Structures are given as C-alpha cells and as structure tokens.
XYZ file of C-alpha atoms in Angstrom:
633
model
C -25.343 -26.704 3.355
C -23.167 -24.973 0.713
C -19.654 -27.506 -0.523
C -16.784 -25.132 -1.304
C -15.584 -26.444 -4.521
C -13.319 -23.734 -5.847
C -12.047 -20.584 -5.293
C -12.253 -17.514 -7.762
C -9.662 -15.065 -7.850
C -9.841 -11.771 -9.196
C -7.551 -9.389 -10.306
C -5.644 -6.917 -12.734
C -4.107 -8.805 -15.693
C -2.694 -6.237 -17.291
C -0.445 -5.085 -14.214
C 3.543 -5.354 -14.034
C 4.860 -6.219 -11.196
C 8.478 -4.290 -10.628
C 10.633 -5.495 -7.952
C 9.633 -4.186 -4.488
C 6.226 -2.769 -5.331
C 2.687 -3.585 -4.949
C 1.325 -6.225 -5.710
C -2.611 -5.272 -7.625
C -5.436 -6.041 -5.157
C -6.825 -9.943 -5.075
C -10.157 -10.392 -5.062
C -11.041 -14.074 -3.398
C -14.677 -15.431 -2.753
C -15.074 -19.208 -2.125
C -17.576 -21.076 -4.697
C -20.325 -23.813 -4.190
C -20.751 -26.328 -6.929
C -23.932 -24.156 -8.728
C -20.857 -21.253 -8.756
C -22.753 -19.726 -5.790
C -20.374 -17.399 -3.846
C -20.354 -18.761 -0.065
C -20.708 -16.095 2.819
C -20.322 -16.072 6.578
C -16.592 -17.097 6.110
C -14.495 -16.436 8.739
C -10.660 -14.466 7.148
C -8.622 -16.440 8.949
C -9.386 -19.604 6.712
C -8.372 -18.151 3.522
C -4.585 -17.401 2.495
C -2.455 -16.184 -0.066
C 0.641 -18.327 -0.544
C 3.655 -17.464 -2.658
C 7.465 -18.789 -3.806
C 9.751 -18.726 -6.169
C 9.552 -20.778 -9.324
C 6.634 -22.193 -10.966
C 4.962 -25.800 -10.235
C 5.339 -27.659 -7.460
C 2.988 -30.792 -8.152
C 0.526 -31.212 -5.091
C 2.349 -29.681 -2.597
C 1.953 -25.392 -1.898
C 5.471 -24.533 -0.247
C 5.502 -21.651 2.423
C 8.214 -19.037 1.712
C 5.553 -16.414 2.229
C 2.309 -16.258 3.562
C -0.169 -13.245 3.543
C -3.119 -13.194 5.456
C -6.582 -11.029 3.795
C -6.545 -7.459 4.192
C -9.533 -5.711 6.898
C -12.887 -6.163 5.145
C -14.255 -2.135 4.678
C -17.594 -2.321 4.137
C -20.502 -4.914 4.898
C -21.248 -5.364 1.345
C -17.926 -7.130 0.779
C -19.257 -10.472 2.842
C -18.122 -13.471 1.085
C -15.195 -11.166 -0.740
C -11.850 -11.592 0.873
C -9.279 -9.199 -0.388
C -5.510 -9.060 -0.270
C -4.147 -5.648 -0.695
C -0.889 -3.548 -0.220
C 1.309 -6.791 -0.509
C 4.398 -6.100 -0.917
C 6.473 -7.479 -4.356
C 9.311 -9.658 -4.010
C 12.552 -7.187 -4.373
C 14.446 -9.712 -6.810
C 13.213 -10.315 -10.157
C 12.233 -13.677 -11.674
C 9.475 -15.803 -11.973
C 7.032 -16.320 -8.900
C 4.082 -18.337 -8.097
C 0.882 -17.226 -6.507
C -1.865 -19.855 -4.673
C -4.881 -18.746 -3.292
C -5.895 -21.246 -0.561
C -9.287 -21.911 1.860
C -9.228 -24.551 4.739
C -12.180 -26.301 4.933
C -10.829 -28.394 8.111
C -7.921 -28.729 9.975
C -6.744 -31.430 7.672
C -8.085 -30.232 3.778
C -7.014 -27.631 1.911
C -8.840 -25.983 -1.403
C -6.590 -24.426 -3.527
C -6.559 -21.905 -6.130
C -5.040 -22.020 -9.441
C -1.955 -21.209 -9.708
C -1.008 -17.303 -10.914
C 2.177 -17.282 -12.409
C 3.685 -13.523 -12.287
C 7.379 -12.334 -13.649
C 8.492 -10.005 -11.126
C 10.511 -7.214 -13.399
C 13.546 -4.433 -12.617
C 12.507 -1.542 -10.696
C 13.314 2.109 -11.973
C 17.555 2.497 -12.250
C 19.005 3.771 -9.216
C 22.481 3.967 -9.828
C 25.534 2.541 -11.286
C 27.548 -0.186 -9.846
C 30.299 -2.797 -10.772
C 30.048 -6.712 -10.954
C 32.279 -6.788 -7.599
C 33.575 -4.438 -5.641
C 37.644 -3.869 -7.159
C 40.361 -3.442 -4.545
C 41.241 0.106 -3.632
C 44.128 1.216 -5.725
C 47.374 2.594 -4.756
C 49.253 4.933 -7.542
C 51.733 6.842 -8.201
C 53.268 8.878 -11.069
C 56.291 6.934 -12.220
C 57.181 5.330 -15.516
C 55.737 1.821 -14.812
C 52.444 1.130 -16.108
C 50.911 -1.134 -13.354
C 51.709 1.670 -10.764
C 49.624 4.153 -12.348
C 46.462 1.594 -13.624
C 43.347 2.525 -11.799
C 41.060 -0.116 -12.722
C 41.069 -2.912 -15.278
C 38.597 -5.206 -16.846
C 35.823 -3.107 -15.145
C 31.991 -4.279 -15.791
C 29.458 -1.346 -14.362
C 25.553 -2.212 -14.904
C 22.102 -0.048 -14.336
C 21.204 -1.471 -11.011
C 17.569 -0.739 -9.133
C 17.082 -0.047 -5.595
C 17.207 -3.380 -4.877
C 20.516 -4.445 -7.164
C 18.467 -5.893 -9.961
C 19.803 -5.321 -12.993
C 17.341 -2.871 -15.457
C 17.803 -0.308 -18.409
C 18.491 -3.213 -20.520
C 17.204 -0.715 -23.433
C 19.251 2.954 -21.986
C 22.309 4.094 -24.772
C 24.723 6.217 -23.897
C 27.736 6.711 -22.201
C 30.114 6.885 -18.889
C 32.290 9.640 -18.401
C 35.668 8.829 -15.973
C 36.827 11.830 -13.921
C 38.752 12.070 -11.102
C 37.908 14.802 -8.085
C 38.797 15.090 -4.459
C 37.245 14.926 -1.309
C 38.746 18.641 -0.719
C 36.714 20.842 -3.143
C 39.556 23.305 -2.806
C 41.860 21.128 -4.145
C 43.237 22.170 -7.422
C 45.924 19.775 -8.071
C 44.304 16.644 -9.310
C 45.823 13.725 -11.182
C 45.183 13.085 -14.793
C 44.435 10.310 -17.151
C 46.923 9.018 -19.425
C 47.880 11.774 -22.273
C 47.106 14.009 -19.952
C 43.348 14.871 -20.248
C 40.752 15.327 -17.365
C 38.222 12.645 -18.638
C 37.434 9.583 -20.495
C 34.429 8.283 -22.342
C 33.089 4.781 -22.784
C 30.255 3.899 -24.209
C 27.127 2.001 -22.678
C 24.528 -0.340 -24.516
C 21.913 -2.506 -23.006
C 22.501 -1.336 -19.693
C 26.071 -1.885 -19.376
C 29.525 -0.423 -19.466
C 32.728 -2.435 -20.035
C 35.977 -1.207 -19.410
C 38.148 -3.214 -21.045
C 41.093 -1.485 -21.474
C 43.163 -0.359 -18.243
C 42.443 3.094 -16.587
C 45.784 4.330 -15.895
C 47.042 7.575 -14.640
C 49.449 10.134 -16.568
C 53.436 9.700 -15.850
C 54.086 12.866 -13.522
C 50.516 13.580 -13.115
C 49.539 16.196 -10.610
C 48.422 15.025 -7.920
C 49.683 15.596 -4.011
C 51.416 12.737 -2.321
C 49.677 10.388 -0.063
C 46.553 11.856 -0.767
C 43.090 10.195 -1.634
C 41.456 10.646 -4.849
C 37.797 9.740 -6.195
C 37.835 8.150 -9.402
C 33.792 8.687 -10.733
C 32.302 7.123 -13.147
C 29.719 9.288 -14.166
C 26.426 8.023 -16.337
C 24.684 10.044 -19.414
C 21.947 8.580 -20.144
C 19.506 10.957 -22.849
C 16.442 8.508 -22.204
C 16.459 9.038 -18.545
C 14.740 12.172 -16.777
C 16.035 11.163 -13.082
C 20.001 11.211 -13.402
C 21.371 7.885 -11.391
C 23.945 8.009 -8.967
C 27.804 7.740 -10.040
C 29.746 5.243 -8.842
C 32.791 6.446 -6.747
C 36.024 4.738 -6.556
C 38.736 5.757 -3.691
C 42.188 5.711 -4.467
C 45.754 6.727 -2.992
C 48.390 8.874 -4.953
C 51.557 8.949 -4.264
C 54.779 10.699 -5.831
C 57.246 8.148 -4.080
C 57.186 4.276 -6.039
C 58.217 2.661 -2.735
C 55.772 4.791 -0.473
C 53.531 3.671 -3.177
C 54.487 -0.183 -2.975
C 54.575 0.152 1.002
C 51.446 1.609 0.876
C 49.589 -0.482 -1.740
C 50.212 -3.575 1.050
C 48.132 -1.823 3.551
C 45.499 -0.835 1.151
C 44.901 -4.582 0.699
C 44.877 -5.048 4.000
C 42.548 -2.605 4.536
C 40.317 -3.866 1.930
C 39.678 -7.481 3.415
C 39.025 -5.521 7.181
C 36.738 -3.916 5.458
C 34.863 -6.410 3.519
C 35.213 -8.462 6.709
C 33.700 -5.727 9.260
C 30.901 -4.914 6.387
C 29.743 -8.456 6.847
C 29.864 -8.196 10.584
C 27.856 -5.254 9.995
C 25.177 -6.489 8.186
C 25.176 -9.047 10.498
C 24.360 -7.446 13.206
C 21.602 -5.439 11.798
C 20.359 -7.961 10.403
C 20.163 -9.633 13.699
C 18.937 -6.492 15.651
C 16.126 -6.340 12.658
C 15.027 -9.535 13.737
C 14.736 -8.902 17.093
C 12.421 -6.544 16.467
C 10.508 -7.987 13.717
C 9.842 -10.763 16.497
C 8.992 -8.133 18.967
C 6.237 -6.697 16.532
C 5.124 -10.396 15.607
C 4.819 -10.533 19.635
C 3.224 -7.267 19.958
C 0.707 -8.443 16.875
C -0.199 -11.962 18.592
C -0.990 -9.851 21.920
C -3.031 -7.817 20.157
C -4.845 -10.366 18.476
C -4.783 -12.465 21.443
C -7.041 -9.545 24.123
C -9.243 -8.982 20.481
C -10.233 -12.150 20.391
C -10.839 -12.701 24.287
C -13.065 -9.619 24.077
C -14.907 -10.882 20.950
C -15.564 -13.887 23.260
C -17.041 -12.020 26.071
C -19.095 -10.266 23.611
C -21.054 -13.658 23.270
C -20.876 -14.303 26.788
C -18.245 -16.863 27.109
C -15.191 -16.291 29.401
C -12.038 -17.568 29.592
C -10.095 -18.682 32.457
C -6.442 -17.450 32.933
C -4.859 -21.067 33.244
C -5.593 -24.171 31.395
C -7.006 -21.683 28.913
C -6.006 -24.088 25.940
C -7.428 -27.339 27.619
C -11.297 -24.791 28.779
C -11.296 -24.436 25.172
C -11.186 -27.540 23.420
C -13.601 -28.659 25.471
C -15.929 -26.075 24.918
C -15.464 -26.615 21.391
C -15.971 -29.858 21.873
C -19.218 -28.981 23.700
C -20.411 -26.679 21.224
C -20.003 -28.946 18.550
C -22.075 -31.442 20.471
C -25.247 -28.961 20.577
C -24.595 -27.662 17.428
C -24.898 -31.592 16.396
C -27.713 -31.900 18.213
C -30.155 -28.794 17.351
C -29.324 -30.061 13.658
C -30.980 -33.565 14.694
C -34.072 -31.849 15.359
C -37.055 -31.925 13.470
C -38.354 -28.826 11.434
C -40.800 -28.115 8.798
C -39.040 -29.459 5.373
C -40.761 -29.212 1.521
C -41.315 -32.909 0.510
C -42.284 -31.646 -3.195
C -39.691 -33.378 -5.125
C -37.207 -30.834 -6.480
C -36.176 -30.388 -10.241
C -32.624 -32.356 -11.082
C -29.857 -29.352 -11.236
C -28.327 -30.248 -14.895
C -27.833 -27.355 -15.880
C -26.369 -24.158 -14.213
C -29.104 -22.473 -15.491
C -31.445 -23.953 -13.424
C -32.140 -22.633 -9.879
C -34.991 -25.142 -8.966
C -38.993 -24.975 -7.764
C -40.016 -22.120 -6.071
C -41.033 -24.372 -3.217
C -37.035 -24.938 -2.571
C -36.138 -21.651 -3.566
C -37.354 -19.697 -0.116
C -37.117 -21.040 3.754
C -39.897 -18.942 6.246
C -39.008 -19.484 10.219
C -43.016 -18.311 11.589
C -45.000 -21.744 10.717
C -48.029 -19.589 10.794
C -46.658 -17.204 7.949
C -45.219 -20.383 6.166
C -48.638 -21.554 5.673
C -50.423 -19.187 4.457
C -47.704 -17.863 2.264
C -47.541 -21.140 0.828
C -51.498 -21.784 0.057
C -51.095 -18.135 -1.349
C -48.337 -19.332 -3.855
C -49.650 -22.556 -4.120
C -50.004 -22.847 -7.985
C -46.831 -21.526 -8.404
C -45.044 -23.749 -5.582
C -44.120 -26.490 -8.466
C -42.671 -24.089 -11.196
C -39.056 -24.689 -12.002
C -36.866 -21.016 -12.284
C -34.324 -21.175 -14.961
C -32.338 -17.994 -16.307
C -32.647 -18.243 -19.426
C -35.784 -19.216 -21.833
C -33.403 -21.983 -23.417
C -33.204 -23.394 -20.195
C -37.012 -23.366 -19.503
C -37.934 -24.405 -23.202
C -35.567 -27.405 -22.349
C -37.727 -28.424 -19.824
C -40.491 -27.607 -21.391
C -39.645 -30.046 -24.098
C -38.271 -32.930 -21.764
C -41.496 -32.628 -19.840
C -43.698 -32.568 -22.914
C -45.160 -29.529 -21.611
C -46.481 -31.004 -18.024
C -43.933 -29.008 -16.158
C -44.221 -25.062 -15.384
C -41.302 -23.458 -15.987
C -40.147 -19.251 -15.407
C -37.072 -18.061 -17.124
C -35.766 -14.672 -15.248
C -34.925 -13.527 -18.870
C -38.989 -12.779 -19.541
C -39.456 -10.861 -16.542
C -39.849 -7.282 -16.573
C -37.167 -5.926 -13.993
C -39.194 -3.036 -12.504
C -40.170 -5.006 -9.471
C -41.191 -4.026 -5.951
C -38.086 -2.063 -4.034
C -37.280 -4.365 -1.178
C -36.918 -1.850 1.188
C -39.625 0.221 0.061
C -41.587 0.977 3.558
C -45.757 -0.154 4.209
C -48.186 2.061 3.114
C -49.133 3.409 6.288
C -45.814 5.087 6.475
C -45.358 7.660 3.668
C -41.887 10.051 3.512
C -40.889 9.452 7.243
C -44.802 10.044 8.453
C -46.946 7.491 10.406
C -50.146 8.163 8.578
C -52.348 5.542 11.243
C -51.627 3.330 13.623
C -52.020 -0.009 12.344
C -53.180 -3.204 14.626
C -51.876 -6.993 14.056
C -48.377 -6.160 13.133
C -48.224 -6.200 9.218
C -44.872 -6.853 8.181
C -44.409 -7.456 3.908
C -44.796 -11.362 3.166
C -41.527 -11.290 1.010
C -39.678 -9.702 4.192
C -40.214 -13.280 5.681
C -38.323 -15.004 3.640
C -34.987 -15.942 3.620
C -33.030 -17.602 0.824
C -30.324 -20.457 0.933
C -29.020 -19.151 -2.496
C -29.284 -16.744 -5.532
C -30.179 -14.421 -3.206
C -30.409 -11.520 -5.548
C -32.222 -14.206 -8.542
C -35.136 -15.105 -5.793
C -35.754 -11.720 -4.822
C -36.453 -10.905 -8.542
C -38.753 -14.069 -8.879
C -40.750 -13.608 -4.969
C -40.738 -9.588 -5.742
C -43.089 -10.600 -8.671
C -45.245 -13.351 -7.537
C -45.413 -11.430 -3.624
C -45.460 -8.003 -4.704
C -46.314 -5.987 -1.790
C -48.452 -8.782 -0.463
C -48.218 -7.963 3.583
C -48.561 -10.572 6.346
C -50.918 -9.428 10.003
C -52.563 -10.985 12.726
C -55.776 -11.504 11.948
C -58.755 -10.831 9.567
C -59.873 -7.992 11.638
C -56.548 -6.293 11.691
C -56.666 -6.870 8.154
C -60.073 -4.855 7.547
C -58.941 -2.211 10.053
C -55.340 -1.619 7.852
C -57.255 -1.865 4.580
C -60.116 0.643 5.153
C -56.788 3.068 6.817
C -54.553 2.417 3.744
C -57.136 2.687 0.921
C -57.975 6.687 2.197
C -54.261 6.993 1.211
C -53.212 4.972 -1.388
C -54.056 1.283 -3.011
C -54.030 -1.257 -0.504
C -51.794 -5.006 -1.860
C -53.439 -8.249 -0.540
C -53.311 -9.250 2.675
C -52.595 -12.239 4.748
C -53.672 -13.484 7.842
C -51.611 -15.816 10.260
C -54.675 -17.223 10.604
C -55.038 -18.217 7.222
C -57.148 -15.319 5.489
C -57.119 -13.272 2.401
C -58.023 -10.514 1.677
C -57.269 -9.520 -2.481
C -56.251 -6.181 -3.284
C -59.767 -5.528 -4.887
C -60.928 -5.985 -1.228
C -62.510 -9.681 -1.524
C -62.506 -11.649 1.038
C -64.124 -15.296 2.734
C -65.371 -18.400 1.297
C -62.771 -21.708 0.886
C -60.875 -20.065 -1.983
C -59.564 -17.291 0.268
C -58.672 -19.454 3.317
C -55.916 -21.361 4.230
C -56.380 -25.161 4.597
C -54.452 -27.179 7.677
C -50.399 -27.116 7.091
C -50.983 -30.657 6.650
C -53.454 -30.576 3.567
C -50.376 -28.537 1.713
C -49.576 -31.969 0.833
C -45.942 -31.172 1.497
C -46.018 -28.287 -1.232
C -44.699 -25.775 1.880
C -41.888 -23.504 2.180
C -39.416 -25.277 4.653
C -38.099 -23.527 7.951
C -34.521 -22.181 8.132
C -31.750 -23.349 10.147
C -32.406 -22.530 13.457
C -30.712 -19.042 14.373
C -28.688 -20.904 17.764
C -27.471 -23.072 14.947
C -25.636 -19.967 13.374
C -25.005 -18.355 16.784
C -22.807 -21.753 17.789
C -21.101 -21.602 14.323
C -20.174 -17.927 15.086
C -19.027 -19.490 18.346
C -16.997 -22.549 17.617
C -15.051 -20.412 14.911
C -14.386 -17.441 17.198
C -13.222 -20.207 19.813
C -10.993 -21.641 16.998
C -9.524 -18.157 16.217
C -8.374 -17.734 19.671
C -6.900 -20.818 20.303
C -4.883 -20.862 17.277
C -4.037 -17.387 18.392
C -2.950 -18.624 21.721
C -0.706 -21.255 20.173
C 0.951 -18.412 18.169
C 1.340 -16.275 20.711
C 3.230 -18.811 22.917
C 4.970 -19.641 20.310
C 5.974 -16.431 18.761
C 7.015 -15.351 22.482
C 9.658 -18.570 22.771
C 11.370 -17.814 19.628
C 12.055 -14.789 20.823
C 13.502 -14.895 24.200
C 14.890 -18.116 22.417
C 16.737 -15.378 20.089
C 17.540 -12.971 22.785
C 19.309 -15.977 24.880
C 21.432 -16.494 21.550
C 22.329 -13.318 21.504
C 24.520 -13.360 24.954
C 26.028 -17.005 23.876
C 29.919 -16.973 24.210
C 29.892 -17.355 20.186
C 28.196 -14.013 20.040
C 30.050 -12.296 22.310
C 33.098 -13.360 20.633
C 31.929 -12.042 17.212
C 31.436 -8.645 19.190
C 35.150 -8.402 20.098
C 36.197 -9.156 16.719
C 34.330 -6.764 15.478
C 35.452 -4.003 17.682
C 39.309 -5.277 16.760
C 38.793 -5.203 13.687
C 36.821 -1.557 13.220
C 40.356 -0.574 15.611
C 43.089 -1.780 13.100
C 41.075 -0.493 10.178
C 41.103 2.770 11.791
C 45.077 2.433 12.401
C 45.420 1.683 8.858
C 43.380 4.385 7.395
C 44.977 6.687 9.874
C 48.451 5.668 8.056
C 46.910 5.887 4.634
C 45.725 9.410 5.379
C 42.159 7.969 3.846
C 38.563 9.441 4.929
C 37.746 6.530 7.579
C 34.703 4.204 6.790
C 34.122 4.930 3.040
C 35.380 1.405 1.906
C 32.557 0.307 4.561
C 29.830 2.065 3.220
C 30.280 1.335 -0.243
C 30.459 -2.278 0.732
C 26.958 -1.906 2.505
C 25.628 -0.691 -0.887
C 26.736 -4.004 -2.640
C 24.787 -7.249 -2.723
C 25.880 -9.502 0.244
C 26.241 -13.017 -0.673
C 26.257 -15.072 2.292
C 25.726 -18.481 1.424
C 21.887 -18.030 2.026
C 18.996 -19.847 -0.500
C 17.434 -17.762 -3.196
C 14.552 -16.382 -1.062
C 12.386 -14.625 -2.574
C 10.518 -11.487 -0.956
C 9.849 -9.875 2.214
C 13.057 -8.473 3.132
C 11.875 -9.710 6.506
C 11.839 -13.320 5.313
C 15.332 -12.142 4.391
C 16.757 -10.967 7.042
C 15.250 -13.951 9.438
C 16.912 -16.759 6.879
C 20.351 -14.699 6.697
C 20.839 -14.834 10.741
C 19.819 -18.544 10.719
C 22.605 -19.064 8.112
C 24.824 -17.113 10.246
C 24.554 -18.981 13.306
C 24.768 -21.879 11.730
C-alpha cells in the first residue's frame, strides 16, 4: 500500500493575480515516498485553503475553503484540479495551502504559496471620504461660496483598491446641472468655467479651497454638480468622474438656513446607506444559505443514488446511526479479506536507495489467474531476479556494489519502439476476425497489473513479453499457431497448463514446460489485491461522502431557518421602522432643499463601508456573511 508523503502542486508562476479575478488553474496529485503519484483518490479529501497574511506556524486557518473542480476526462485520475477560483477583491499579501486528509484526524499539507494580490484595472475616481454636501451662495464671504477644501481624489478599481500608481495627468473641475437646459450656471472664482489640478501617482490633491465667484450665476435654491473630471493620456478606457451635489443660493440667510438641513440630510443619509447595505447584505445571505441548502440537497440524493448503484440502500430514519455501522461493517470485511492468504514473491527484493531504482522484476508485476502466474513466471524466470533502474549510473552502481553477481536493466538502454499495448491478436487484423481461435488467448502482458511505475513496467514487460499470448491448452496452442502463421508470424505461446510453444514453433521436452508453482522456489509473480478489497474501499468512502454530506446538510438547513427566525426578532423589526422614518424625513428634507431625492444615497453605496468588521479577505460571500454577524452583534 502506497504512504502519501507530500503533495505536488502545479501551477503558473508567472501569473498576476489582480483583485477579483481568477485565480491560474492548480494542479494537485498526492505523492508516495518513491515520488509515485497515488490514484483512486476520492475529491472530497483534498482542499485548497487560503487567508490573509503569510505564516501561521502549524496551524492552516479557514477564511476560505475551495473544494477541486469536476475531473473532465479519465486520464486526469490521481490529478485534482482547482479552477475558476475566484481572487480575493482587496489587495495584499495572501497565503495558499494545498491540503489531503489521510484520516479523520491527520492532515498532509502543501507548501505554502505565497501570492500578492494586485489593483484591478481603474474604474473611477473617488475621494478619501465622502465631504458633506455644500450649501453656497454668491455673497462677499469666502466660506459661503467654498465648495470643497483639502480634497484627496485617488484611481480606485472596481473593488475600491487603490491602482494607477504610475497614470500623469490631470483633473479638470466644472460645474453642470442636472437640467441640461440650464444655461445659468455658477462659476469659479475669477470667473472662469473650469479649473485644473494636476495628478501624479494616482492621486489628486486639492489643497487649496474650491470656491465659487462673488455674484456668480447661478439660480437660487437650485442644485448644482460640481465634477471632477480625469485626463489621463496613458489610459484608453476613460474612468468615471466623480460628482459632487451642491445647493446655490442668492440669499446668505436662505443659504445659512439651508446649509443646517443639508447637514442634516447628510448624516440621514449616511445613516439610511448603512441600513441599506445592511439589509442587502442580509437578504444576500439568505440566499447564499438557500443555494448552500439547495447544493447539500443536491449532493445529498447524488450520493444516495451513487449508493444504490452498488447496491446498498439507505433507510429514511436513523440514516446517520445505518451508516456508521455499515462502515463499521465494511471495514470489518475489508479487514478480514486482507487477512487472507494469497500467492506472495518470497525472492528478496533489492533495497530502494536510490530513486532510481524501481526493484526486481519479480516485485515489479502482480497476475490474479495462478495458472497464468506460473507459467508466466517459469517463462521469465531468468529474468525474475534482475533489478530495473532508470538510469545506467544507477545499474553500474549496483553492478559495482554487487561485484558483478547481480543483473541489473537500466530503462535508459532500451530501445523505445516496443509492442503497442493495445495493439489487437493476430487473428484479428483491421476490424476482421480472420479464424476463430479455441482456448481463449488473451496477450501474457495484458495479465498483469502493476502496483507502481505503471508506464516504466510496461516499457520493461513490453520487451521481455513482447506479444507472448497466454491459452488453454497445448492443443489450442497448435490449432492458433498453424491459423496465425497463414497470416502473419505467430509470438510464443503459453499454456495454462504449463506449455511453450517458441515463436520458431518448438515445442515439448522439460525446457519448454512449466515445473509445479512450488518448484518456482518463490521466484513467482504475486497475486493482486483481491478486487472485493477495492470494491469495499469504493464503498466505505462513498459511505463516508454521504454521511459527511448528511451532517452538512442538517447543518446548513439550521443555520438557515436559524437566520430566517432572526430576521422577524423585535430588534429587526425595529431596525425596519427606523429605516422607513428615516428614508421619510430625508425625503421631507430634500423636498425643502429642492434636491434630486436619493443621490447622496447612491453615492454613499459606491463608497467603501467600514463597519467595524475584520480584514477578510475574499469571497464577497465570506463578506457579506461576517458583515451581518457584526451587525447583529
């Protein structure tokens, strides 16, 4: 039986990683200690864990969790691939760990892969917080016409990362209104239309205060958009402006009266756009849980049908307590068949120094029929003790060690145009059945089955078997020999009675007859584990699937009408009302201000929301879930 001892991870090296992307596909495949891969792995067992930071001694911590993408093709057994993952949308450094359970209890871990998640393409222009709305007028006083002071604007991406650390140019101020017939619109100090600043390294600071002209144009208690307006030469995709709404006014107490309510406007707003996200963040996580439901159902009925594919049915109660015990069960005749006794090869094996070394043929191959074991043996007999290596250094080594007493093969020497495995017998030619052959010839190397190398021993059996073939007896040997030789060359044959017949046609006396199994002296190819031995393997894990998909399930299904009950808590319900009170007054107030409702709203939605949450990294799902449990807390 193959040990996992590490796990090799594949992938592109040379990939970036920008901030809400895709990850480059991961190639895993679980290793032996002679760097064999190991197949027949169930998916389920191997993971791909990631978090924020980098180290984190023994311990792998969970913020995320993917699970191995749909193997496509058969080939791909003992390849476990994660694709499509998404990349965390906030830049920084991240850790990757690759991880197989052996048991319920140990772990085998990857290496760590340490990426830097990077900016994402600029998306638009936005300031370091979000300044009150102003109220303005014309007058002589300074502070009544400023704008905006001590503004910072930065290149944001789609997910508010800063980026365009390396775009030069500039920001041009303008002011327009909502009402594109408007013609009367306010003007910058010395009268002028627009204003320049220049941007470096991704950033604009307006230092200086943005104030209007005294007596600008401009119509009274009317709102105004104050844009700030990127050109950026390097880019091809122009980002979006960011808008600031303001309120004119020609009166200086209409202007003071008014400037209160603006304020108060701006804290309803900032206050209903956290109820807001709130909410949908909530009402995403609802359904989030409804799909992670919907998934574990899914999986759930797959798994119960992959049972009943192998015969085994489940009750509809207890169903959890049936199949631990069956597990249990299986285990114990799994244990069992293992504790019987089958043909083994006693011929002491070669010591495994060096990875170069695969070991005597003898250990090399495993044959189930006893009959075709052998003769196949006898037939290889002289060969049975040579030690494979895979490289002539290897075998000169032991050459040398040996002082020349041990036969050694190094794959290296071997010509590689070999028999084609699936090449068909010679009594079939393109598609035809040229005779019908007696005693069931199969090809001898079509017997065998190998523990390891897989691709190694068919190079080294392909040249000692050839197209050596394996039938009943010698007279169904004679019959398919004086068929096949009308056609083509007939290869040696084998009896499973213990006769030869060479390709030249000889055949009888001692040297082309099998002795007694037990006057191999050992020197036999040994017999496979027994095919119910895989079939309960295939069992036990299937069983394991389902009942850790059970446990999901039920618990997947009690956070969620856990959630929904939360929902319709007093505390909620209040929240609702305040919202709706709140949406109401800010409605009065715009209403008074003569402002388009809801913009203040939406431009807060656009803005990072800080909510006293941790620095999670990725899935906005993960997100969302960790913001609602910080806000009902």
């Amino acid at each position: 039986m193959l040990i996992p001892i590490r796990l090799n991870v594949k992938y592109d090296k040379n990939a970036s990683f920008p901030a809400g992307g895709t990850f480059p596909d991961f190639m895993v495949s679980v290793l032996s200690e002679d760097d064999n891969i190991i197949r027949n792995i169930s998916p389920a067992r191997i993971s791909m864990k990631m978090w924020k930071g980098q180290g984190s001694g023994n311990r792998i911590p969970t913020d995320v969790t993917f699970s191995c993408s749909k193997i496509k093709d058969d080939k791909e057994d003992g390849f476990f691939y994660f694709r499509d993952k998404v990349i965390p949308e906030r830049v920084g450094t991240y850790s990757i760990q690759f991880t197989f359970a052996m048991d319920k209890t140990n772990m085998l871990n990857s290496d760590q892969i340490i990426v830097e998640v990077v900016p994402n393409d600029p998306v638009r222009l936005l300031p370091d917080s979000l300044p009150a709305t102003p109220a303005v007028s014309n007058v002589r006083a300074i502070t009544s016409r400023t704008l905006v002071k001590d503004l910072h604007l930065h290149i944001m991406d789609e997910y508010n990362n800063h980026t365009g650390a390396d775009l030069i140019g500039r920001v041009i101020a303008k002011i327009k209104s909502p009402n594109e017939d408007d013609t009367e619109i306010p003007q910058f100090q010395g009268k002028i239309s627009t204003i320049e600043f220049p941007f470096d390294r991704g950033s604009a600071e307006i230092v200086s205060n943005l104030v209007l002209a005294e007596n600008s144009p401009g119509r009274d208690s009317t709102e105004y958009i104050l844009v700030f307006e990127p050109d950026l030469p390097a880019l091809k995709k122009p980002l979006e402006p960011y808008r600031l709404s303001f309120m004119f006014y020609n009166d200086f107490k209409k202007q003071q009266q008014m400037a209160t309510l603006t304020r108060e406007r701006d804290q309803l707003s900032q206050s209903i756009g956290v109820y807001r996200n709130w909410f949908d963040t909530t009402n995403q996580l609802v359904n989030e849980m409804r799909c992670q439901v919907k998934e574990a159902e899914t999986r759930e009925i797959h798994l119960r049908n992959e049972l009943r594919k192998h015969q085994i049915e489940l009750p509809q109660t207890n169903t959890l307590q049936f199949v631990d015990s069956l597990i249990k069960q299986k285990m114990l005749d799994q244990d069992g068949l293992m504790k019987q006794p089958r043909r083994t090869c006693t011929l002491p094996n070669y010591p495994k120094g060096n990875q170069d070394i695969l070991g005597k043929i003898a250990h090399l191959a495993q044959i189930e029929d006893n009959e075709a074991a052998k003769v196949i043996s006898w037939h290889l007999a002289s060969d049975m003790d040579c030690v494979v290596t895979l490289t002539t250094e290897a075998a000169r080594s032991i050459f040398d060690e040996t002082q020349g007493r041990q036969q050694v093969l190094p794959l290296d020497s071997i010509y590689k145009t070999l028999p084609d495995w699936n090449r068909p017998l010679p009594h079939l030619r393109n598609g035809k059945i040229c005779f019908r052959p007696v005693g069931n010839p199969v090809f001898a190397r079509d017997l065998l089955t190998f523990p390891d190398n897989v691709e190694h021993c068919q190079t080294v059996f392909g040249m000692l078997l050839g197209d050596t073939i394996i039938i009943d007896n010698l007279d169904a040997a004679n019959h398919y020999r004086k068929e096949v030789v009308k056609i083509t060359p007939c290869p040696t044959l084998l009896t499973r009675e213990g006769d030869r017949i060479r390709s030249n046609g000889k055949f009888g006396g001692l040297q082309n007859k099998a002795p007694p199994m037990d006057k191999l002296r050992g020197m036999v190819f040994g017999a496979p584990v027994p095919k119910l031995y895989s079939a309960f393997t295939g069992q036990i894990d299937l069983l394991q699937q389902y009942r850790a998909a059970v446990v999901k399930l039920d618990d997947v299904n009690k956070d969620l009408n856990l959630h929904l009950r939360s929902l319709n808590t007093p505390e909620m319900l209040k929240k609702k009302q305040e919202l709706a009170e709140q949406e109401k007054s800010l409605m009065l107030i715009e209403q008074k201000l003569g402002m388009t409702p809801s913009d203040k709203v939406s431009e807060l939605l656009l803005q990072p929301v800080i909510l006293d949450m941790p620095d999670t990294p990725i899935p906005p799902k993960r997100m969302r879930k960790e913001t609602v449990k910080k806000l009902y807390r």
